[in-house]
């Protein structure tokens, strides 16, 4: 069941981060009560925790294929769109339980494409992206 690739092209996810692919599974990503829709705005304070992720409507304990997926969250224009000198910045990665992929050597200048090639991963089956802008200090969540 193919899903639209257009938001990924418009948002430059395809091209900057990923090669062209045809989405074939449903991916749901939520930060708290906020569900990510491609291109939506998520505050950095909300995105500081790892999201809740469903693949094809199931969490890891309910989906036997879940162990086959690798999730990667990067910032393709870190530290800012006008000066992306650290692109891609790796925020986190989640590997399937049977995976032998180790932690990255570095977080800055990470390449999703290179990571996939080094670990013999196929083209993506799903993706999600959101935009985030710096928040004033008074609005940031304390840790």
mmCIF file of C-alpha atoms in Angstrom:
data_model
loop_
_atom_site.group_PDB
_atom_site.id
_atom_site.type_symbol
_atom_site.label_atom_id
_atom_site.label_comp_id
_atom_site.label_asym_id
_atom_site.label_seq_id
_atom_site.Cartn_x
_atom_site.Cartn_y
_atom_site.Cartn_z
ATOM 1 C CA UNK A 1 0.000 0.000 0.000
ATOM 2 C CA UNK A 2 1.977 2.959 -1.297
ATOM 3 C CA UNK A 3 1.762 6.358 0.351
ATOM 4 C CA UNK A 4 2.555 9.747 -1.126
ATOM 5 C CA UNK A 5 6.198 10.735 -1.446
ATOM 6 C CA UNK A 6 5.400 14.374 -2.320
ATOM 7 C CA UNK A 7 5.779 15.840 1.215
ATOM 8 C CA UNK A 8 9.273 14.358 1.442
ATOM 9 C CA UNK A 9 10.316 15.957 -1.846
ATOM 10 C CA UNK A 10 8.795 19.336 -0.954
ATOM 11 C CA UNK A 11 10.391 19.206 2.529
ATOM 12 C CA UNK A 12 13.711 18.183 0.927
ATOM 13 C CA UNK A 13 13.920 15.008 3.002
ATOM 14 C CA UNK A 14 14.299 13.181 -0.305
ATOM 15 C CA UNK A 15 17.433 14.674 -1.751
ATOM 16 C CA UNK A 16 19.055 16.072 1.407
ATOM 17 C CA UNK A 17 18.701 13.005 3.641
ATOM 18 C CA UNK A 18 17.174 10.072 1.776
ATOM 19 C CA UNK A 19 17.112 8.721 -1.739
ATOM 20 C CA UNK A 20 13.766 8.493 -3.506
ATOM 21 C CA UNK A 21 11.686 5.650 -2.054
ATOM 22 C CA UNK A 22 8.094 4.454 -2.047
ATOM 23 C CA UNK A 23 6.582 4.401 1.461
ATOM 24 C CA UNK A 24 5.139 0.941 2.063
ATOM 25 C CA UNK A 25 4.270 0.866 5.780
ATOM 26 C CA UNK A 26 2.330 3.223 8.011
ATOM 27 C CA UNK A 27 4.551 5.161 10.431
ATOM 28 C CA UNK A 28 3.018 7.063 13.340
ATOM 29 C CA UNK A 29 5.269 9.308 15.426
ATOM 30 C CA UNK A 30 4.043 11.211 18.498
ATOM 31 C CA UNK A 31 5.773 13.567 20.893
ATOM 32 C CA UNK A 32 3.493 13.517 23.900
ATOM 33 C CA UNK A 33 -0.007 14.172 22.580
ATOM 34 C CA UNK A 34 1.265 15.787 19.360
ATOM 35 C CA UNK A 35 1.242 13.500 16.332
ATOM 36 C CA UNK A 36 3.804 14.362 13.674
ATOM 37 C CA UNK A 37 2.358 15.178 10.296
ATOM 38 C CA UNK A 38 4.984 15.828 7.656
ATOM 39 C CA UNK A 39 6.152 19.430 7.794
ATOM 40 C CA UNK A 40 4.380 20.282 11.055
ATOM 41 C CA UNK A 41 5.993 22.433 13.753
ATOM 42 C CA UNK A 42 7.188 20.743 16.949
ATOM 43 C CA UNK A 43 8.769 22.791 19.723
ATOM 44 C CA UNK A 44 12.312 21.685 20.660
ATOM 45 C CA UNK A 45 11.232 21.310 24.291
ATOM 46 C CA UNK A 46 8.556 18.831 23.181
ATOM 47 C CA UNK A 47 10.950 16.922 20.902
ATOM 48 C CA UNK A 48 13.684 16.593 23.542
ATOM 49 C CA UNK A 49 12.329 13.195 24.598
ATOM 50 C CA UNK A 50 12.239 10.238 22.252
ATOM 51 C CA UNK A 51 8.911 9.899 20.489
ATOM 52 C CA UNK A 52 6.332 7.151 20.717
ATOM 53 C CA UNK A 53 6.491 5.236 17.415
ATOM 54 C CA UNK A 54 4.051 2.819 15.794
ATOM 55 C CA UNK A 55 4.832 0.842 12.646
ATOM 56 C CA UNK A 56 1.773 -0.424 10.771
ATOM 57 C CA UNK A 57 -0.328 0.443 13.822
ATOM 58 C CA UNK A 58 1.612 -1.719 16.300
ATOM 59 C CA UNK A 59 4.255 -1.105 18.913
ATOM 60 C CA UNK A 60 7.320 -3.344 19.164
ATOM 61 C CA UNK A 61 5.700 -5.999 21.344
ATOM 62 C CA UNK A 62 2.760 -6.452 18.957
ATOM 63 C CA UNK A 63 4.455 -6.330 15.561
ATOM 64 C CA UNK A 64 6.723 -9.290 14.720
ATOM 65 C CA UNK A 65 8.307 -7.308 11.860
ATOM 66 C CA UNK A 66 9.292 -4.478 14.237
ATOM 67 C CA UNK A 67 12.675 -6.102 14.908
ATOM 68 C CA UNK A 68 13.510 -5.603 11.240
ATOM 69 C CA UNK A 69 13.229 -1.808 11.335
ATOM 70 C CA UNK A 70 15.892 0.775 12.118
ATOM 71 C CA UNK A 71 14.715 4.239 13.153
ATOM 72 C CA UNK A 72 16.998 7.263 12.817
ATOM 73 C CA UNK A 73 16.265 10.833 13.918
ATOM 74 C CA UNK A 74 18.562 13.475 12.457
ATOM 75 C CA UNK A 75 18.616 17.219 12.005
ATOM 76 C CA UNK A 76 19.530 17.777 8.345
ATOM 77 C CA UNK A 77 20.332 21.470 8.774
ATOM 78 C CA UNK A 78 22.013 21.701 12.180
ATOM 79 C CA UNK A 79 22.651 24.022 13.842
ATOM 80 C CA UNK A 80 20.445 26.243 11.641
ATOM 81 C CA UNK A 81 19.024 26.273 8.107
ATOM 82 C CA UNK A 82 21.175 29.299 7.249
ATOM 83 C CA UNK A 83 24.371 27.617 8.507
ATOM 84 C CA UNK A 84 24.055 23.801 8.353
ATOM 85 C CA UNK A 85 27.718 23.095 9.150
ATOM 86 C CA UNK A 86 26.900 20.039 11.324
ATOM 87 C CA UNK A 87 24.432 18.432 8.917
ATOM 88 C CA UNK A 88 23.146 15.816 9.590
ATOM 89 C CA UNK A 89 23.133 15.869 13.407
ATOM 90 C CA UNK A 90 22.201 12.448 14.815
ATOM 91 C CA UNK A 91 19.753 12.829 17.700
ATOM 92 C CA UNK A 92 19.131 9.112 18.190
ATOM 93 C CA UNK A 93 18.766 5.776 16.520
ATOM 94 C CA UNK A 94 16.676 2.752 17.420
ATOM 95 C CA UNK A 95 17.734 -0.585 16.043
ATOM 96 C CA UNK A 96 15.743 -3.805 15.831
ATOM 97 C CA UNK A 97 16.374 -6.300 18.607
ATOM 98 C CA UNK A 98 18.174 -8.710 16.286
ATOM 99 C CA UNK A 99 20.423 -6.032 14.824
ATOM 100 C CA UNK A 100 24.188 -5.912 15.198
ATOM 101 C CA UNK A 101 24.500 -2.219 14.329
ATOM 102 C CA UNK A 102 26.669 -0.455 16.896
ATOM 103 C CA UNK A 103 26.522 3.156 18.073
ATOM 104 C CA UNK A 104 27.781 5.849 15.718
ATOM 105 C CA UNK A 105 31.277 7.233 16.104
ATOM 106 C CA UNK A 106 30.008 10.806 16.003
ATOM 107 C CA UNK A 107 26.730 12.710 16.059
ATOM 108 C CA UNK A 108 27.678 15.655 13.864
ATOM 109 C CA UNK A 109 28.070 15.235 10.106
ATOM 110 C CA UNK A 110 26.180 11.945 10.297
ATOM 111 C CA UNK A 111 24.926 10.603 6.964
ATOM 112 C CA UNK A 112 21.761 8.540 6.901
ATOM 113 C CA UNK A 113 22.666 7.305 3.409
ATOM 114 C CA UNK A 114 26.172 6.261 4.462
ATOM 115 C CA UNK A 115 24.841 4.606 7.635
ATOM 116 C CA UNK A 116 22.346 2.597 5.562
ATOM 117 C CA UNK A 117 25.035 1.557 3.068
ATOM 118 C CA UNK A 118 27.518 0.528 5.791
ATOM 119 C CA UNK A 119 24.914 -1.700 7.445
ATOM 120 C CA UNK A 120 23.387 -3.139 4.263
ATOM 121 C CA UNK A 121 20.022 -1.518 4.915
ATOM 122 C CA UNK A 122 17.567 -1.288 2.052
ATOM 123 C CA UNK A 123 15.677 1.799 0.951
ATOM 124 C CA UNK A 124 13.381 3.286 3.598
ATOM 125 C CA UNK A 125 9.869 1.901 3.937
ATOM 126 C CA UNK A 126 8.572 4.988 5.763
ATOM 127 C CA UNK A 127 9.673 8.401 6.984
ATOM 128 C CA UNK A 128 8.317 11.329 8.948
ATOM 129 C CA UNK A 129 9.664 14.835 9.375
ATOM 130 C CA UNK A 130 8.865 17.963 11.308
ATOM 131 C CA UNK A 131 10.209 21.487 11.579
ATOM 132 C CA UNK A 132 11.465 23.033 14.783
ATOM 133 C CA UNK A 133 12.524 26.576 15.671
ATOM 134 C CA UNK A 134 14.504 27.798 18.659
ATOM 135 C CA UNK A 135 12.370 28.758 21.629
ATOM 136 C CA UNK A 136 12.930 31.754 23.898
ATOM 137 C CA UNK A 137 14.623 30.735 27.171
ATOM 138 C CA UNK A 138 11.435 31.522 29.118
ATOM 139 C CA UNK A 139 9.471 28.917 27.093
ATOM 140 C CA UNK A 140 11.924 26.042 27.371
ATOM 141 C CA UNK A 141 11.079 23.088 29.542
ATOM 142 C CA UNK A 142 13.398 22.658 32.507
ATOM 143 C CA UNK A 143 15.174 19.320 32.812
#
